[in-house]
Tab-separated table of N, CA and C in Angstrom:
chain	number	residue	atom	x	y	z
A	1	MET	N	-121.307	132.153	104.422
A	1	MET	CA	-121.374	133.260	103.497
A	1	MET	C	-122.534	132.990	102.537
A	2	ASN	N	-123.635	133.639	102.776
A	2	ASN	CA	-124.817	133.378	101.965
A	2	ASN	C	-124.885	134.197	100.693
A	3	ASN	N	-124.221	135.336	100.657
A	3	ASN	CA	-124.291	136.144	99.445
A	3	ASN	C	-123.036	136.986	99.297
A	4	ILE	N	-122.928	137.610	98.145
A	4	ILE	CA	-121.732	138.376	97.818
A	4	ILE	C	-121.527	139.554	98.766
A	5	ASP	N	-122.607	140.137	99.267
A	5	ASP	CA	-122.467	141.260	100.205
A	5	ASP	C	-121.798	140.820	101.507
A	6	GLU	N	-122.145	139.623	101.998
A	6	GLU	CA	-121.497	139.106	103.205
A	6	GLU	C	-120.004	138.901	102.979
A	7	VAL	N	-119.661	138.373	101.817
A	7	VAL	CA	-118.249	138.167	101.488
A	7	VAL	C	-117.534	139.508	101.426
A	8	ARG	N	-118.132	140.463	100.734
A	8	ARG	CA	-117.533	141.797	100.602
A	8	ARG	C	-117.338	142.444	101.979
A	9	ASN	N	-118.357	142.382	102.816
A	9	ASN	CA	-118.258	142.963	104.161
A	9	ASN	C	-117.167	142.286	104.992
A	10	SER	N	-117.074	140.969	104.888
A	10	SER	CA	-116.033	140.243	105.620
A	10	SER	C	-114.641	140.609	105.131
A	11	LEU	N	-114.520	140.815	103.825
A	11	LEU	CA	-113.227	141.238	103.269
A	11	LEU	C	-112.862	142.635	103.743
A	12	GLU	N	-113.820	143.540	103.670
A	12	GLU	CA	-113.561	144.934	104.051
A	12	GLU	C	-113.252	145.068	105.541
A	13	SER	N	-113.941	144.305	106.369
A	13	SER	CA	-113.714	144.393	107.816
A	13	SER	C	-112.539	143.522	108.269
A	14	LYS	N	-111.979	142.781	107.333
A	14	LYS	CA	-110.852	141.875	107.619
A	14	LYS	C	-111.230	140.788	108.626
A	15	SER	N	-112.520	140.454	108.687
A	15	SER	CA	-112.969	139.418	109.616
A	15	SER	C	-112.991	138.030	108.972
A	16	LEU	N	-112.783	137.975	107.671
A	16	LEU	CA	-112.764	136.704	106.957
A	16	LEU	C	-111.500	135.934	107.333
A	17	VAL	N	-111.653	134.671	107.693
A	17	VAL	CA	-110.506	133.804	107.963
A	17	VAL	C	-110.401	132.826	106.800
A	18	VAL	N	-109.234	132.797	106.176
A	18	VAL	CA	-109.003	132.003	104.974
A	18	VAL	C	-108.172	130.775	105.322
A	19	CYS	N	-108.573	129.638	104.778
A	19	CYS	CA	-107.762	128.431	104.869
A	19	CYS	C	-107.426	127.992	103.454
A	20	VAL	N	-106.141	127.947	103.138
A	20	VAL	CA	-105.697	127.440	101.846
A	20	VAL	C	-105.235	126.004	102.069
A	21	VAL	N	-105.944	125.070	101.438
A	21	VAL	CA	-105.637	123.652	101.575
A	21	VAL	C	-104.680	123.265	100.451
A	22	GLY	N	-103.458	122.939	100.830
A	22	GLY	CA	-102.411	122.633	99.860
A	22	GLY	C	-101.507	123.844	99.700
A	23	ILE	N	-100.403	123.880	100.417
A	23	ILE	CA	-99.531	125.061	100.388
A	23	ILE	C	-98.221	124.752	99.667
A	24	GLY	N	-98.385	124.285	98.443
A	24	GLY	CA	-97.240	124.030	97.584
A	24	GLY	C	-96.969	125.213	96.669
A	25	ARG	N	-96.585	124.928	95.453
A	25	ARG	CA	-96.174	125.922	94.463
A	25	ARG	C	-97.236	127.000	94.208
A	26	ILE	N	-98.491	126.645	94.187
A	26	ILE	CA	-99.575	127.607	93.943
A	26	ILE	C	-100.212	128.057	95.254
A	27	GLY	N	-100.469	127.126	96.134
A	27	GLY	CA	-101.195	127.430	97.366
A	27	GLY	C	-100.476	128.359	98.323
A	28	LEU	N	-99.164	128.188	98.488
A	28	LEU	CA	-98.449	129.036	99.441
A	28	LEU	C	-98.436	130.500	99.004
A	29	PRO	N	-98.079	130.814	97.753
A	29	PRO	CA	-98.165	132.224	97.343
A	29	PRO	C	-99.585	132.786	97.446
A	30	THR	N	-100.586	131.962	97.166
A	30	THR	CA	-101.973	132.406	97.303
A	30	THR	C	-102.281	132.735	98.759
A	31	ALA	N	-101.904	131.846	99.665
A	31	ALA	CA	-102.133	132.075	101.098
A	31	ALA	C	-101.418	133.335	101.567
A	32	LEU	N	-100.189	133.517	101.123
A	32	LEU	CA	-99.426	134.698	101.530
A	32	LEU	C	-100.052	135.978	100.998
A	33	SER	N	-100.652	135.913	99.827
A	33	SER	CA	-101.324	137.093	99.264
A	33	SER	C	-102.538	137.483	100.098
A	34	PHE	N	-103.318	136.496	100.540
A	34	PHE	CA	-104.446	136.788	101.433
A	34	PHE	C	-103.948	137.392	102.742
A	35	ALA	N	-102.894	136.807	103.300
A	35	ALA	CA	-102.342	137.307	104.562
A	35	ALA	C	-101.780	138.717	104.398
A	36	LYS	N	-101.133	138.973	103.268
A	36	LYS	CA	-100.589	140.308	102.999
A	36	LYS	C	-101.710	141.342	102.946
A	37	ALA	N	-102.888	140.921	102.461
A	37	ALA	CA	-104.050	141.815	102.379
A	37	ALA	C	-104.674	142.064	103.754
A	38	GLY	N	-104.126	141.448	104.797
A	38	GLY	CA	-104.607	141.692	106.152
A	38	GLY	C	-105.581	140.658	106.679
A	39	LEU	N	-105.798	139.589	105.927
A	39	LEU	CA	-106.722	138.545	106.373
A	39	LEU	C	-105.971	137.465	107.140
A	40	GLN	N	-106.576	137.006	108.221
A	40	GLN	CA	-106.003	135.877	108.952
A	40	GLN	C	-106.040	134.678	108.016
A	41	THR	N	-104.893	134.042	107.796
A	41	THR	CA	-104.789	132.971	106.814
A	41	THR	C	-104.085	131.763	107.412
A	42	ILE	N	-104.686	130.598	107.158
A	42	ILE	CA	-104.127	129.336	107.631
A	42	ILE	C	-103.754	128.513	106.410
A	43	GLY	N	-102.523	128.062	106.358
A	43	GLY	CA	-102.089	127.142	105.312
A	43	GLY	C	-102.183	125.724	105.846
A	44	LEU	N	-102.884	124.869	105.120
A	44	LEU	CA	-103.098	123.489	105.557
A	44	LEU	C	-102.440	122.546	104.562
A	45	ASP	N	-101.658	121.605	105.059
A	45	ASP	CA	-101.001	120.651	104.172
A	45	ASP	C	-100.778	119.344	104.918
A	46	ILE	N	-100.705	118.243	104.168
A	46	ILE	CA	-100.447	116.941	104.787
A	46	ILE	C	-98.955	116.697	104.992
A	47	ASN	N	-98.118	117.519	104.372
A	47	ASN	CA	-96.669	117.358	104.463
A	47	ASN	C	-96.165	117.985	105.765
A	48	GLU	N	-95.959	117.136	106.760
A	48	GLU	CA	-95.553	117.606	108.089
A	48	GLU	C	-94.211	118.337	108.065
A	49	LYS	N	-93.272	117.836	107.266
A	49	LYS	CA	-91.956	118.487	107.181
A	49	LYS	C	-92.087	119.893	106.615
A	50	LEU	N	-92.922	120.064	105.596
A	50	LEU	CA	-93.148	121.383	105.001
A	50	LEU	C	-93.760	122.331	106.026
A	51	VAL	N	-94.794	121.878	106.711
A	51	VAL	CA	-95.479	122.712	107.710
A	51	VAL	C	-94.522	123.097	108.839
A	52	ASP	N	-93.768	122.132	109.336
A	52	ASP	CA	-92.804	122.426	110.407
A	52	ASP	C	-91.759	123.433	109.945
A	53	SER	N	-91.286	123.270	108.731
A	53	SER	CA	-90.277	124.182	108.186
A	53	SER	C	-90.836	125.595	108.036
A	54	ILE	N	-92.046	125.702	107.518
A	54	ILE	CA	-92.691	127.012	107.365
A	54	ILE	C	-92.883	127.668	108.731
A	55	ASN	N	-93.387	126.903	109.690
A	55	ASN	CA	-93.615	127.459	111.029
A	55	ASN	C	-92.317	127.814	111.750
A	56	ALA	N	-91.211	127.228	111.302
A	56	ALA	CA	-89.897	127.572	111.860
A	56	ALA	C	-89.302	128.802	111.169
A	57	GLY	N	-90.030	129.334	110.175
A	57	GLY	CA	-89.577	130.551	109.509
A	57	GLY	C	-88.799	130.336	108.232
A	58	ASN	N	-88.843	129.132	107.685
A	58	ASN	CA	-88.119	128.830	106.446
A	58	ASN	C	-89.055	128.899	105.248
A	59	PHE	N	-88.792	129.828	104.344
A	59	PHE	CA	-89.614	129.971	103.144
A	59	PHE	C	-89.126	128.979	102.089
A	60	PRO	N	-89.981	128.058	101.637
A	60	PRO	CA	-89.523	126.980	100.761
A	60	PRO	C	-89.427	127.322	99.270
A	61	LEU	N	-90.016	128.408	98.837
A	61	LEU	CA	-90.068	128.719	97.403
A	61	LEU	C	-89.108	129.853	97.071
A	62	LYS	N	-87.836	129.570	97.113
A	62	LYS	CA	-86.808	130.604	96.926
A	62	LYS	C	-86.859	131.241	95.541
A	63	ASP	N	-87.475	130.577	94.571
A	63	ASP	CA	-87.539	131.119	93.207
A	63	ASP	C	-88.797	131.952	92.949
A	64	GLU	N	-89.552	132.270	93.983
A	64	GLU	CA	-90.735	133.130	93.860
A	64	GLU	C	-90.350	134.547	94.271
A	65	PRO	N	-90.093	135.424	93.292
A	65	PRO	CA	-89.611	136.769	93.630
A	65	PRO	C	-90.604	137.554	94.490
A	66	GLY	N	-90.086	138.131	95.558
A	66	GLY	CA	-90.879	138.987	96.430
A	66	GLY	C	-91.635	138.264	97.523
A	67	TYR	N	-91.828	136.977	97.373
A	67	TYR	CA	-92.664	136.263	98.344
A	67	TYR	C	-91.949	135.936	99.650
A	68	GLU	N	-90.651	135.825	99.633
A	68	GLU	CA	-89.955	135.572	100.902
A	68	GLU	C	-90.119	136.764	101.839
A	69	GLU	N	-90.072	137.969	101.285
A	69	GLU	CA	-90.284	139.175	102.090
A	69	GLU	C	-91.712	139.209	102.641
A	70	ILE	N	-92.676	138.874	101.786
A	70	ILE	CA	-94.080	138.816	102.227
A	70	ILE	C	-94.229	137.756	103.320
A	71	PHE	N	-93.628	136.597	103.110
A	71	PHE	CA	-93.662	135.502	104.081
A	71	PHE	C	-93.177	135.972	105.449
A	72	ASN	N	-92.032	136.620	105.464
A	72	ASN	CA	-91.465	137.093	106.734
A	72	ASN	C	-92.365	138.135	107.394
A	73	LYS	N	-92.943	139.013	106.587
A	73	LYS	CA	-93.804	140.073	107.131
A	73	LYS	C	-95.087	139.494	107.740
A	74	VAL	N	-95.762	138.597	107.015
A	74	VAL	CA	-97.045	138.074	107.508
A	74	VAL	C	-96.856	137.103	108.669
A	75	ARG	N	-95.712	136.458	108.746
A	75	ARG	CA	-95.416	135.631	109.925
A	75	ARG	C	-95.180	136.522	111.135
A	76	LYS	N	-94.467	137.622	110.900
A	76	LYS	CA	-94.168	138.543	111.999
A	76	LYS	C	-95.450	139.168	112.565
A	77	ASN	N	-96.375	139.571	111.664
A	77	ASN	CA	-97.618	140.183	112.148
A	77	ASN	C	-98.696	139.141	112.468
A	78	LYS	N	-98.324	137.868	112.390
A	78	LYS	CA	-99.182	136.740	112.781
A	78	LYS	C	-100.454	136.608	111.939
A	79	ASN	N	-100.389	137.051	110.680
A	79	ASN	CA	-101.526	136.856	109.779
A	79	ASN	C	-101.482	135.505	109.081
A	80	PHE	N	-100.370	134.782	109.210
A	80	PHE	CA	-100.237	133.497	108.523
A	80	PHE	C	-99.618	132.456	109.444
A	81	SER	N	-100.205	131.270	109.405
A	81	SER	CA	-99.632	130.113	110.089
A	81	SER	C	-99.931	128.886	109.246
A	82	ALA	N	-99.198	127.819	109.495
A	82	ALA	CA	-99.399	126.575	108.755
A	82	ALA	C	-99.693	125.453	109.740
A	83	THR	N	-100.455	124.472	109.272
A	83	THR	CA	-100.830	123.349	110.131
A	83	THR	C	-101.105	122.110	109.290
A	84	THR	N	-101.079	120.963	109.943
A	84	THR	CA	-101.525	119.714	109.330
A	84	THR	C	-102.880	119.294	109.896
A	85	ASN	N	-103.410	120.064	110.832
A	85	ASN	CA	-104.643	119.709	111.537
A	85	ASN	C	-105.860	120.262	110.793
A	86	ILE	N	-106.483	119.417	109.984
A	86	ILE	CA	-107.611	119.861	109.159
A	86	ILE	C	-108.803	120.272	110.019
A	87	ASN	N	-109.077	119.565	111.099
A	87	ASN	CA	-110.231	119.907	111.942
A	87	ASN	C	-110.106	121.314	112.502
A	88	GLU	N	-108.949	121.621	113.041
A	88	GLU	CA	-108.709	122.939	113.626
A	88	GLU	C	-108.752	124.034	112.553
A	89	ALA	N	-108.078	123.802	111.444
A	89	ALA	CA	-107.998	124.819	110.392
A	89	ALA	C	-109.369	125.132	109.802
A	90	ILE	N	-110.141	124.115	109.509
A	90	ILE	CA	-111.447	124.321	108.877
A	90	ILE	C	-112.433	124.933	109.860
A	91	SER	N	-112.402	124.517	111.113
A	91	SER	CA	-113.358	125.053	112.088
A	91	SER	C	-113.150	126.541	112.334
A	92	GLU	N	-111.948	127.038	112.091
A	92	GLU	CA	-111.651	128.452	112.304
A	92	GLU	C	-111.874	129.308	111.058
A	93	SER	N	-112.190	128.688	109.924
A	93	SER	CA	-112.188	129.399	108.640
A	93	SER	C	-113.580	129.619	108.063
A	94	ASN	N	-113.728	130.738	107.351
A	94	ASN	CA	-114.962	131.033	106.615
A	94	ASN	C	-114.807	130.718	105.134
A	95	LEU	N	-113.592	130.924	104.625
A	95	LEU	CA	-113.284	130.688	103.212
A	95	LEU	C	-112.252	129.580	103.134
A	96	ILE	N	-112.601	128.511	102.429
A	96	ILE	CA	-111.686	127.392	102.244
A	96	ILE	C	-111.336	127.341	100.770
A	97	LEU	N	-110.062	127.501	100.489
A	97	LEU	CA	-109.583	127.501	99.112
A	97	LEU	C	-108.797	126.215	98.880
A	98	LEU	N	-109.246	125.411	97.923
A	98	LEU	CA	-108.602	124.132	97.638
A	98	LEU	C	-107.570	124.317	96.534
A	99	SER	N	-106.322	124.150	96.879
A	99	SER	CA	-105.213	124.294	95.938
A	99	SER	C	-104.428	122.985	95.942
A	100	LEU	N	-105.048	121.975	95.390
A	100	LEU	CA	-104.515	120.620	95.458
A	100	LEU	C	-104.082	120.131	94.080
A	101	PRO	N	-103.136	119.195	94.046
A	101	PRO	CA	-102.650	118.710	92.753
A	101	PRO	C	-103.699	117.881	92.023
A	102	THR	N	-103.728	118.030	90.709
A	102	THR	CA	-104.574	117.212	89.839
A	102	THR	C	-103.693	116.702	88.697
A	103	PRO	N	-102.769	115.798	89.005
A	103	PRO	CA	-101.822	115.338	87.985
A	103	PRO	C	-102.502	114.533	86.887
A	104	MET	N	-101.906	114.576	85.708
A	104	MET	CA	-102.420	113.816	84.561
A	104	MET	C	-101.682	112.483	84.463
A	105	ASP	N	-102.398	111.455	84.053
A	105	ASP	CA	-101.732	110.179	83.810
A	105	ASP	C	-101.203	110.143	82.373
A	106	GLU	N	-100.695	108.997	81.953
A	106	GLU	CA	-100.101	108.883	80.613
A	106	GLU	C	-101.116	109.085	79.485
A	107	LYS	N	-102.411	108.979	79.788
A	107	LYS	CA	-103.462	109.215	78.790
A	107	LYS	C	-104.060	110.610	78.923
A	108	ASN	N	-103.395	111.481	79.704
A	108	ASN	CA	-103.853	112.855	79.952
A	108	ASN	C	-105.198	112.922	80.668
A	109	ILE	N	-105.446	111.959	81.512
A	109	ILE	CA	-106.655	111.956	82.336
A	109	ILE	C	-106.256	112.443	83.728
A	110	PRO	N	-106.927	113.501	84.205
A	110	PRO	CA	-106.540	114.042	85.511
A	110	PRO	C	-106.972	113.141	86.664
A	111	SER	N	-106.169	113.152	87.700
A	111	SER	CA	-106.517	112.450	88.931
A	111	SER	C	-107.037	113.473	89.936
A	112	TYR	N	-108.241	113.251	90.392
A	112	TYR	CA	-108.852	114.136	91.378
A	112	TYR	C	-108.813	113.526	92.775
A	113	SER	N	-107.937	112.570	92.990
A	113	SER	CA	-107.925	111.850	94.267
A	113	SER	C	-107.674	112.774	95.459
A	114	ALA	N	-106.813	113.763	95.310
A	114	ALA	CA	-106.559	114.691	96.425
A	114	ALA	C	-107.807	115.515	96.733
A	115	LEU	N	-108.464	116.025	95.692
A	115	LEU	CA	-109.695	116.800	95.897
A	115	LEU	C	-110.791	115.929	96.508
A	116	GLU	N	-110.905	114.700	96.028
A	116	GLU	CA	-111.925	113.796	96.557
A	116	GLU	C	-111.652	113.449	98.021
A	117	SER	N	-110.399	113.193	98.344
A	117	SER	CA	-110.034	112.859	99.722
A	117	SER	C	-110.321	114.022	100.672
A	118	VAL	N	-109.903	115.209	100.287
A	118	VAL	CA	-110.163	116.388	101.123
A	118	VAL	C	-111.662	116.660	101.193
A	119	GLY	N	-112.366	116.500	100.078
A	119	GLY	CA	-113.814	116.701	100.070
A	119	GLY	C	-114.518	115.798	101.071
A	120	LYS	N	-114.093	114.536	101.144
A	120	LYS	CA	-114.686	113.599	102.110
A	120	LYS	C	-114.425	114.055	103.542
A	121	GLN	N	-113.217	114.516	103.798
A	121	GLN	CA	-112.906	115.009	105.146
A	121	GLN	C	-113.729	116.257	105.467
A	122	LEU	N	-113.844	117.153	104.491
A	122	LEU	CA	-114.617	118.380	104.702
A	122	LEU	C	-116.080	118.077	104.984
A	123	SER	N	-116.613	117.036	104.368
A	123	SER	CA	-118.037	116.717	104.548
A	123	SER	C	-118.379	116.445	106.010
A	124	HIS	N	-117.393	116.089	106.801
A	124	HIS	CA	-117.618	115.802	108.226
A	124	HIS	C	-117.407	117.010	109.127
A	125	ILE	N	-116.726	118.041	108.631
A	125	ILE	CA	-116.315	119.123	109.537
A	125	ILE	C	-116.678	120.531	109.073
A	126	LEU	N	-117.245	120.666	107.884
A	126	LEU	CA	-117.596	122.008	107.408
A	126	LEU	C	-118.600	122.677	108.325
A	127	GLN	N	-118.438	123.958	108.497
A	127	GLN	CA	-119.358	124.764	109.285
A	127	GLN	C	-120.410	125.364	108.347
A	128	PRO	N	-121.616	125.641	108.831
A	128	PRO	CA	-122.605	126.328	107.995
A	128	PRO	C	-122.040	127.651	107.483
A	129	ASN	N	-122.433	128.006	106.289
A	129	ASN	CA	-122.044	129.251	105.622
A	129	ASN	C	-120.575	129.309	105.219
A	130	SER	N	-119.915	128.171	105.135
A	130	SER	CA	-118.547	128.146	104.623
A	130	SER	C	-118.577	128.370	103.116
A	131	LEU	N	-117.579	129.066	102.640
A	131	LEU	CA	-117.424	129.299	101.208
A	131	LEU	C	-116.221	128.496	100.748
A	132	ILE	N	-116.426	127.632	99.755
A	132	ILE	CA	-115.340	126.805	99.229
A	132	ILE	C	-115.036	127.252	97.810
A	133	VAL	N	-113.750	127.479	97.544
A	133	VAL	CA	-113.282	127.859	96.216
A	133	VAL	C	-112.275	126.805	95.778
A	134	VAL	N	-112.437	126.305	94.555
A	134	VAL	CA	-111.492	125.335	94.009
A	134	VAL	C	-110.521	126.078	93.105
A	135	GLU	N	-109.262	126.111	93.522
A	135	GLU	CA	-108.209	126.753	92.735
A	135	GLU	C	-107.501	125.731	91.848
A	136	SER	N	-107.654	124.474	92.151
A	136	SER	CA	-107.011	123.407	91.388
A	136	SER	C	-107.507	123.399	89.949
A	137	THR	N	-106.672	122.890	89.056
A	137	THR	CA	-107.071	122.744	87.659
A	137	THR	C	-108.026	121.562	87.557
A	138	ILE	N	-109.246	121.845	87.095
A	138	ILE	CA	-110.263	120.799	86.979
A	138	ILE	C	-110.972	120.940	85.643
A	139	GLU	N	-111.608	119.858	85.217
A	139	GLU	CA	-112.360	119.909	83.969
A	139	GLU	C	-113.783	120.401	84.248
A	140	PRO	N	-114.439	120.953	83.219
A	140	PRO	CA	-115.816	121.419	83.404
A	140	PRO	C	-116.700	120.289	83.936
A	141	GLY	N	-117.526	120.619	84.894
A	141	GLY	CA	-118.474	119.664	85.444
A	141	GLY	C	-118.004	118.932	86.687
A	142	PHE	N	-116.711	118.983	87.007
A	142	PHE	CA	-116.231	118.234	88.178
A	142	PHE	C	-116.914	118.697	89.461
A	143	ILE	N	-117.033	119.989	89.646
A	143	ILE	CA	-117.649	120.490	90.883
A	143	ILE	C	-119.105	120.041	90.958
A	144	GLU	N	-119.869	120.308	89.885
A	144	GLU	CA	-121.295	119.987	89.886
A	144	GLU	C	-121.562	118.489	89.928
A	145	ASN	N	-120.746	117.716	89.201
A	145	ASN	CA	-121.021	116.285	89.069
A	145	ASN	C	-120.373	115.415	90.139
A	146	ASP	N	-119.325	115.893	90.763
A	146	ASP	CA	-118.597	115.046	91.705
A	146	ASP	C	-118.398	115.691	93.080
A	147	LEU	N	-117.770	116.857	93.100
A	147	LEU	CA	-117.358	117.444	94.370
A	147	LEU	C	-118.541	117.788	95.277
A	148	ILE	N	-119.606	118.328	94.719
A	148	ILE	CA	-120.762	118.683	95.554
A	148	ILE	C	-121.330	117.448	96.249
A	149	SER	N	-121.471	116.346	95.521
A	149	SER	CA	-122.024	115.137	96.158
A	149	SER	C	-121.072	114.588	97.220
A	150	ILE	N	-119.762	114.760	97.021
A	150	ILE	CA	-118.798	114.339	98.045
A	150	ILE	C	-118.956	115.208	99.290
A	151	LEU	N	-119.043	116.515	99.097
A	151	LEU	CA	-119.177	117.439	100.230
A	151	LEU	C	-120.479	117.228	100.992
A	152	GLU	N	-121.530	116.863	100.276
A	152	GLU	CA	-122.830	116.641	100.916
A	152	GLU	C	-122.994	115.202	101.407
A	153	GLY	N	-121.967	114.402	101.264
A	153	GLY	CA	-122.026	112.972	101.552
A	153	GLY	C	-122.535	112.594	102.920
A	154	THR	N	-122.253	113.384	103.924
A	154	THR	CA	-122.691	113.040	105.280
A	154	THR	C	-124.072	113.586	105.600
A	155	ASP	N	-124.643	114.338	104.669
A	155	ASP	CA	-125.964	114.953	104.859
A	155	ASP	C	-125.979	116.001	105.960
A	156	MET	N	-124.793	116.452	106.397
A	156	MET	CA	-124.736	117.489	107.433
A	156	MET	C	-125.064	118.860	106.853
A	157	LEU	N	-124.487	119.150	105.691
A	157	LEU	CA	-124.681	120.448	105.046
A	157	LEU	C	-125.062	120.237	103.594
A	158	HIS	N	-125.727	121.235	103.032
A	158	HIS	CA	-126.115	121.171	101.634
A	158	HIS	C	-125.684	122.442	100.926
A	159	VAL	N	-125.052	122.246	99.774
A	159	VAL	CA	-124.549	123.367	98.987
A	159	VAL	C	-125.695	124.304	98.643
A	160	ARG	N	-125.429	125.593	98.756
A	160	ARG	CA	-126.361	126.692	98.480
A	160	ARG	C	-127.522	126.777	99.483
A	161	LYS	N	-127.548	125.913	100.490
A	161	LYS	CA	-128.612	125.972	101.494
A	161	LYS	C	-128.064	126.397	102.844
A	162	ASN	N	-126.935	125.816	103.249
A	162	ASN	CA	-126.337	126.190	104.533
A	162	ASN	C	-124.836	126.063	104.455
């Protein structure tokens, strides 16, 4: 996705494939919202039990009003699936949304270990023209100062170039 017009066209034509990395409290409702809008959506998580349960038709967030109905609808129309296979999920996606935990320690310093770990994995498998959105709570400068260099670590792709 080189520019906003490409993103807009992909959204309008419903050709955009979304991968939400981290399908917990924030990521799963986000993924379901994309799927409800008619976009093919893949939920990616390292929690095998969660993924298996979701793929078996069990909605894990019973306290999210309205989302169980959306979950059932988008599973039925096959707009949403979940996986633990990062290679498969990322290779099929144009938009990768990172919805990963950034817990604070006792000194209120956030841990970006999940974002850093996923960023390293992405650096090996990202496709040209992928659009990455960070939904996680981060401090100003994290993307520019840390995440971009992690994503470009393998020298395969360069942010804003390909």
